[in-house]
Amino acid sequence: MRIHHSPDHALHHGRCELIDGQLQPCFEKPQRVEFILAECHRRQLGEVVAPRDFGRAPLARIHSAAYLDFLASAWDEWAAAGETVDLLPYTWPARTLRQVLPPTSLHGRLGYYSFDGGAPITAGTWSAAYSAAQVALSAGAEIASGARSAFALCRPPGHHAAADVMGGYCYLNNAAIAAQAALDGGARRVAILDVDYHHGNGTQDIFYARDDVLFLSLHGDPGFEFPFFLGYADETGTGAGQGFNLNLPLPAGSAWDSWSAALEVALARLQSYAPDLLLVSLGVDTFKADPISQFKLESDDYLRLGERLARLGLPTLFVMEGGYAVAEIGINTVNVLAAFDGA
């Protein structure tokens, strides 16, 4: 399995995020990728390759032009005002406020395009996010050319980003961009299986009214877990997308037995859909020692996950999402990929 990766990921290094009532160092940091790469090399998973540049057009198939313009220019506007600290929102268009087009001020636009205080914009955020999307597109192109599988080592992650909303460490939705590119390239149906601990609210929102992308997610119940406002079991799609969204929220403390039972429910639906391509939004923050998650998977469980996905017999694109137990993130991620390759 080839590993698509760009060193541009390190250009995005947020200093802090707003969490638990205070500003804290970001859990989403460059070391996450370095640990994964080191484990890929140690276990000789496959060749590491640089991404091709497909330009901005595939990004605009998912994200609005105004949102892309904002992401590309926000830091320069901030720096031109003499600022050097991370750019974080402090106000949002809540339900009681007027729902208007983006305000003219930078902070107004920042709040309009954000849903939390966990996605700081830094000098390198746009470059890193743009490159992460190119990584996903490059890995997808390899599968379109006949590869059985590929790994898009994306950072920043993407599954919380909607068409014109960032948050949860995510700016561009890498999996959604790759899925749309596959459809534009001739695929009829694509499935996205999101195994990150947190619900992929952005991916769900992007495809919620469509039947050419099946979205399946196993995650911490949003009744108690971020992102709180999406990811419930009764969200099944709308319009043409009715029945093409499956959420499987699970309680805190879920270990392999209950988690894998939910996985089988998702895979049964996936197989009946018969997709041309499977994208796996691969978050390993389901690990028992993850600092911001509450599931109890063991490192060996990720071997079982990889083996199970391989038995589907589908062309499979793995897109990196979350995982914040940095010391173990490489082991857990490569366990999935190596088991898939070896099955």
Coordinates of C-alpha atoms in Angstrom, one line a residue:
M1 CA 0.0 0.0 0.0
R2 CA 1.5 3.4 -1.0
I3 CA 1.4 6.2 1.5
H4 CA 0.5 9.6 0.0
H5 CA 2.0 12.4 2.2
S6 CA 3.0 16.0 2.0
P7 CA 5.5 17.7 4.5
D8 CA 3.4 20.8 4.1
H9 CA 1.2 19.4 6.9
A10 CA 3.8 20.8 9.4
L11 CA 3.1 24.4 8.2
H12 CA -0.1 24.3 10.3
H13 CA 0.9 24.2 13.9
G14 CA -1.8 25.9 16.1
R15 CA -0.6 27.2 19.4
C16 CA -3.9 26.8 21.3
E17 CA -7.6 25.7 21.1
L18 CA -10.5 26.6 23.3
I19 CA -11.6 23.5 25.2
D20 CA -13.0 22.7 28.6
G21 CA -13.3 26.4 29.4
Q22 CA -9.7 27.4 28.7
L23 CA -7.1 27.9 26.0
Q24 CA -4.9 24.8 25.8
P25 CA -2.2 23.5 23.5
C26 CA -3.7 21.9 20.5
F27 CA -4.2 18.2 20.6
E28 CA -4.0 18.1 16.8
K29 CA -0.3 18.7 16.2
P30 CA 2.4 17.9 13.6
Q31 CA 3.9 15.0 15.7
R32 CA 0.8 12.9 14.9
V33 CA 2.0 12.5 11.3
E34 CA 5.6 12.0 12.2
F35 CA 4.7 9.1 14.5
I36 CA 2.6 7.5 11.8
L37 CA 5.3 7.9 9.2
A38 CA 7.9 6.4 11.5
E39 CA 5.8 3.3 12.1
C40 CA 5.1 3.0 8.3
H41 CA 8.9 3.0 7.7
R42 CA 9.6 0.6 10.6
R43 CA 7.1 -2.0 9.4
Q44 CA 7.9 -1.4 5.7
L45 CA 4.2 -0.7 4.9
G46 CA 4.9 0.8 1.5
E47 CA 6.4 3.6 -0.5
V48 CA 5.8 7.1 0.6
V49 CA 5.0 9.4 -2.3
A50 CA 4.4 13.1 -2.7
P51 CA 1.0 14.3 -3.9
R52 CA 0.2 15.6 -7.4
D53 CA -1.4 19.1 -7.5
F54 CA -4.9 18.9 -8.9
G55 CA -5.5 22.6 -8.3
R56 CA -8.4 24.3 -6.6
A57 CA -11.2 23.0 -8.9
P58 CA -11.8 19.7 -7.1
L59 CA -12.0 21.6 -3.8
A60 CA -14.7 23.8 -5.2
R61 CA -16.8 20.7 -6.1
I62 CA -17.3 20.4 -2.3
H63 CA -16.6 23.8 -0.7
S64 CA -18.1 27.2 -1.6
A65 CA -15.9 29.7 -3.5
A66 CA -16.4 32.3 -0.8
Y67 CA -15.3 29.9 1.9
L68 CA -12.2 28.9 0.0
D69 CA -11.3 32.6 -0.6
F70 CA -11.7 33.2 3.1
L71 CA -9.4 30.3 4.1
A72 CA -6.8 31.4 1.5
S73 CA -6.7 35.0 2.6
A74 CA -7.6 35.1 6.3
W75 CA -4.1 34.9 7.7
D76 CA -2.7 37.5 5.4
E77 CA -5.5 39.9 6.4
W78 CA -4.8 39.1 10.1
A79 CA -1.1 39.7 9.7
A80 CA -1.6 42.9 7.7
A81 CA -3.2 44.3 10.9
G82 CA 0.0 43.5 12.8
E83 CA -1.2 40.4 14.5
T84 CA 1.0 37.3 15.1
V85 CA -1.1 35.1 17.4
D86 CA -3.4 32.4 16.1
L87 CA -6.7 33.6 14.7
L88 CA -9.6 32.1 16.7
P89 CA -13.3 33.0 16.6
Y90 CA -15.0 34.5 19.6
T91 CA -18.6 35.0 18.3
W92 CA -20.9 32.9 16.2
P93 CA -24.3 33.4 14.5
A94 CA -26.4 31.7 17.2
R95 CA -30.2 30.9 16.7
T96 CA -31.3 34.3 18.2
L97 CA -29.1 36.3 16.0
R98 CA -29.7 37.5 12.4
Q99 CA -28.7 34.9 9.9
V100 CA -26.9 37.1 7.3
L101 CA -24.4 36.7 4.6
P102 CA -20.8 36.9 5.9
P103 CA -20.1 40.2 7.6
T104 CA -17.3 42.4 6.2
S105 CA -15.1 42.3 9.2
L106 CA -12.5 39.5 9.6
H107 CA -13.8 38.4 13.0
G108 CA -17.4 38.4 11.7
R109 CA -16.4 36.2 8.8
L110 CA -14.3 33.9 11.0
G111 CA -17.3 33.3 13.3
Y112 CA -19.6 32.8 10.3
Y113 CA -17.4 30.1 8.8
S114 CA -16.6 28.4 12.2
F115 CA -18.6 26.2 14.5
D116 CA -16.1 26.0 17.4
G117 CA -12.9 27.4 18.8
G118 CA -10.9 24.3 17.9
A119 CA -9.7 25.3 14.5
P120 CA -7.1 28.0 14.8
I121 CA -5.9 29.7 11.6
T122 CA -2.1 30.2 11.4
A123 CA 0.3 31.4 8.8
G124 CA 0.5 27.9 7.3
T125 CA -3.1 26.7 7.7
W126 CA -4.2 27.2 4.1
S127 CA -1.1 25.7 2.6
A128 CA -1.4 22.6 4.9
A129 CA -5.1 22.2 4.3
Y130 CA -4.7 22.6 0.5
S131 CA -1.9 20.0 0.5
A132 CA -4.0 17.6 2.6
A133 CA -6.7 17.7 0.0
Q134 CA -4.2 17.1 -2.8
V135 CA -2.9 14.1 -0.8
A136 CA -6.5 12.6 -0.7
L137 CA -7.0 13.3 -4.4
S138 CA -3.7 11.7 -5.3
A139 CA -4.4 8.6 -3.3
G140 CA -7.9 8.4 -5.0
A141 CA -6.3 8.8 -8.4
E142 CA -4.1 5.8 -7.7
I143 CA -7.1 3.6 -6.9
A144 CA -8.8 5.0 -10.0
S145 CA -5.8 3.7 -11.9
G146 CA -6.2 0.2 -10.6
A147 CA -4.7 0.0 -7.1
R148 CA -6.5 -2.1 -4.6
S149 CA -5.8 0.4 -1.8
A150 CA -4.0 3.6 -0.9
F151 CA -3.4 5.6 2.3
A152 CA -3.9 9.4 2.3
L153 CA -1.9 10.6 5.3
C154 CA -3.9 13.9 5.5
R155 CA -3.3 16.6 8.0
P156 CA -5.2 18.7 9.0
P157 CA -8.0 16.1 9.2
G158 CA -11.2 16.9 7.4
H159 CA -14.4 15.1 8.4
H160 CA -15.8 18.0 10.6
A161 CA -15.6 20.5 7.7
A162 CA -18.8 21.2 5.8
A163 CA -19.2 23.0 2.5
D164 CA -18.6 26.4 4.2
V165 CA -17.9 25.6 7.8
M166 CA -14.7 24.7 9.6
G167 CA -14.2 23.3 13.1
G168 CA -13.0 20.3 15.1
Y169 CA -9.4 20.8 13.7
C170 CA -10.8 20.5 10.1
Y171 CA -10.8 23.1 7.3
L172 CA -11.3 21.1 4.0
N173 CA -13.1 17.8 3.9
N174 CA -10.5 15.6 2.4
A175 CA -12.7 12.4 2.3
A176 CA -15.6 14.3 0.7
I177 CA -13.3 15.9 -1.9
A178 CA -11.8 12.5 -2.8
A179 CA -15.3 11.0 -3.0
Q180 CA -16.6 13.7 -5.4
A181 CA -13.5 13.3 -7.5
A182 CA -14.2 9.6 -7.8
L183 CA -17.7 10.2 -8.9
D184 CA -16.5 12.8 -11.4
G185 CA -14.1 10.2 -12.7
G186 CA -16.8 7.7 -13.5
A187 CA -17.7 5.9 -10.2
R188 CA -21.4 5.4 -9.8
R189 CA -21.6 4.9 -6.1
V190 CA -19.1 5.7 -3.3
A191 CA -19.4 4.7 0.4
I192 CA -17.7 6.6 3.2
L193 CA -17.2 4.6 6.4
D194 CA -16.2 7.0 9.3
V195 CA -14.6 5.1 12.2
D196 CA -13.3 8.2 14.0
Y197 CA -14.5 8.5 17.6
H198 CA -16.2 11.8 16.8
H199 CA -19.1 12.0 14.3
G200 CA -18.1 13.3 10.9
N201 CA -20.7 16.1 10.9
G202 CA -19.2 17.8 7.9
T203 CA -19.2 14.7 5.7
Q204 CA -22.8 13.9 6.6
D205 CA -23.9 17.5 5.9
I206 CA -22.3 17.5 2.5
F207 CA -23.9 14.3 1.2
Y208 CA -27.1 14.3 3.3
A209 CA -29.4 14.9 0.3
R210 CA -27.6 12.6 -2.1
D211 CA -27.9 8.9 -3.0
D212 CA -24.5 8.5 -4.8
V213 CA -22.6 8.6 -1.6
L214 CA -23.5 6.4 1.4
F215 CA -22.3 7.8 4.7
L216 CA -21.9 5.4 7.6
S217 CA -20.5 6.5 11.0
L218 CA -19.7 4.8 14.3
H219 CA -19.0 7.4 17.0
G220 CA -19.5 8.6 20.6
D221 CA -23.1 9.5 21.2
P222 CA -23.5 13.2 20.5
G223 CA -25.8 13.4 23.5
F224 CA -22.6 13.6 25.5
E225 CA -19.9 14.0 23.0
F226 CA -18.5 16.5 20.5
P227 CA -19.9 17.7 18.0
F228 CA -23.1 17.4 20.0
F229 CA -25.5 18.9 17.4
L230 CA -25.3 16.1 14.7
G231 CA -24.7 12.4 14.6
Y232 CA -28.0 11.0 16.1
A233 CA -29.5 7.7 14.9
D234 CA -32.6 9.4 13.5
E235 CA -30.6 11.3 10.9
T236 CA -31.1 9.1 7.9
G237 CA -30.9 11.6 5.0
T238 CA -33.3 13.8 3.2
G239 CA -34.8 14.0 -0.3
A240 CA -32.9 11.7 -2.7
G241 CA -30.6 10.9 0.2
Q242 CA -33.2 9.4 2.4
G243 CA -31.8 6.1 3.7
F244 CA -28.3 6.8 2.6
N245 CA -27.0 8.1 6.0
L246 CA -26.5 5.7 8.9
N247 CA -25.3 6.9 12.3
L248 CA -24.4 4.3 15.0
P249 CA -23.8 6.4 18.2
L250 CA -22.3 4.4 21.0
P251 CA -22.0 5.0 24.8
A252 CA -18.9 6.0 26.6
G253 CA -16.7 3.0 27.5
S254 CA -17.5 1.0 24.4
A255 CA -14.9 -1.7 23.7
W256 CA -14.3 -4.0 20.8
D257 CA -17.4 -6.3 21.5
S258 CA -20.0 -3.5 21.2
W259 CA -18.0 -1.4 18.7
S260 CA -17.5 -4.3 16.3
A261 CA -21.2 -5.3 16.6
A262 CA -22.0 -1.8 15.4
L263 CA -19.4 -2.1 12.7
E264 CA -21.2 -5.2 11.3
V265 CA -24.4 -3.3 11.1
A266 CA -22.7 -0.6 9.1
L267 CA -20.9 -3.2 6.8
A268 CA -24.2 -5.0 6.1
R269 CA -25.7 -1.8 4.8
L270 CA -22.5 -1.0 2.9
Q271 CA -22.5 -4.4 1.1
S272 CA -26.1 -4.0 0.1
Y273 CA -25.2 -0.6 -1.4
A274 CA -22.5 -2.3 -3.5
P275 CA -20.2 0.8 -3.9
D276 CA -17.5 1.1 -6.6
L277 CA -15.2 2.6 -4.0
L278 CA -14.9 2.6 -0.2
L279 CA -13.4 5.5 1.6
V280 CA -12.5 5.0 5.2
S281 CA -12.3 8.1 7.4
L282 CA -9.7 6.5 9.6
G283 CA -9.6 8.0 13.1
V284 CA -7.9 6.0 15.8
D285 CA -9.1 8.2 18.7
T286 CA -11.2 5.2 19.6
F287 CA -8.1 3.9 21.4
K288 CA -8.4 3.4 25.2
A289 CA -5.7 6.0 26.0
D290 CA -6.9 8.8 23.7
P291 CA -6.9 12.0 25.8
I292 CA -10.1 13.5 24.3
S293 CA -12.2 10.3 23.7
Q294 CA -14.0 7.7 25.7
F295 CA -13.9 4.4 23.9
K296 CA -11.8 1.4 24.9
L297 CA -10.3 -0.2 21.8
E298 CA -6.9 -1.9 22.2
S299 CA -4.1 -1.8 19.7
D300 CA -4.8 -5.3 18.5
D301 CA -8.4 -4.4 17.7
Y302 CA -7.1 -2.2 14.9
L303 CA -5.6 -5.4 13.3
R304 CA -9.1 -7.0 13.4
L305 CA -10.6 -3.9 11.8
G306 CA -8.1 -4.0 8.9
E307 CA -8.7 -7.7 8.3
R308 CA -12.5 -7.2 8.4
L309 CA -12.4 -4.3 5.9
A310 CA -10.2 -6.4 3.6
R311 CA -12.8 -9.1 3.5
L312 CA -15.2 -6.7 1.8
G313 CA -13.1 -7.0 -1.4
L314 CA -13.6 -3.4 -2.3
P315 CA -11.1 -0.8 -3.7
T316 CA -10.4 1.1 -0.5
L317 CA -9.0 4.5 0.2
F318 CA -8.0 5.2 3.8
V319 CA -8.0 8.9 4.7
M320 CA -6.5 10.0 8.0
E321 CA -8.7 11.7 10.5
G322 CA -8.2 11.9 14.3
G323 CA -6.2 10.2 16.9
Y324 CA -4.5 12.1 19.7
A325 CA -2.7 9.5 21.8
V326 CA 0.5 10.4 20.0
A327 CA 2.7 7.7 21.3
E328 CA 0.4 5.0 20.0
I329 CA -1.1 6.7 16.9
G330 CA 1.5 5.1 14.6
I331 CA 1.0 1.6 15.9
N332 CA -2.8 1.8 15.8
T333 CA -3.0 3.4 12.3
V334 CA -0.5 1.0 10.8
N335 CA -2.2 -2.0 12.4
V336 CA -5.3 -1.2 10.3
L337 CA -3.3 -0.7 7.1
A338 CA -0.9 -3.6 7.5
A339 CA -3.7 -6.0 8.4
F340 CA -5.7 -4.9 5.4
D341 CA -2.7 -5.4 3.2
G342 CA -1.9 -8.8 4.6
A343 CA -5.5 -10.2 4.6

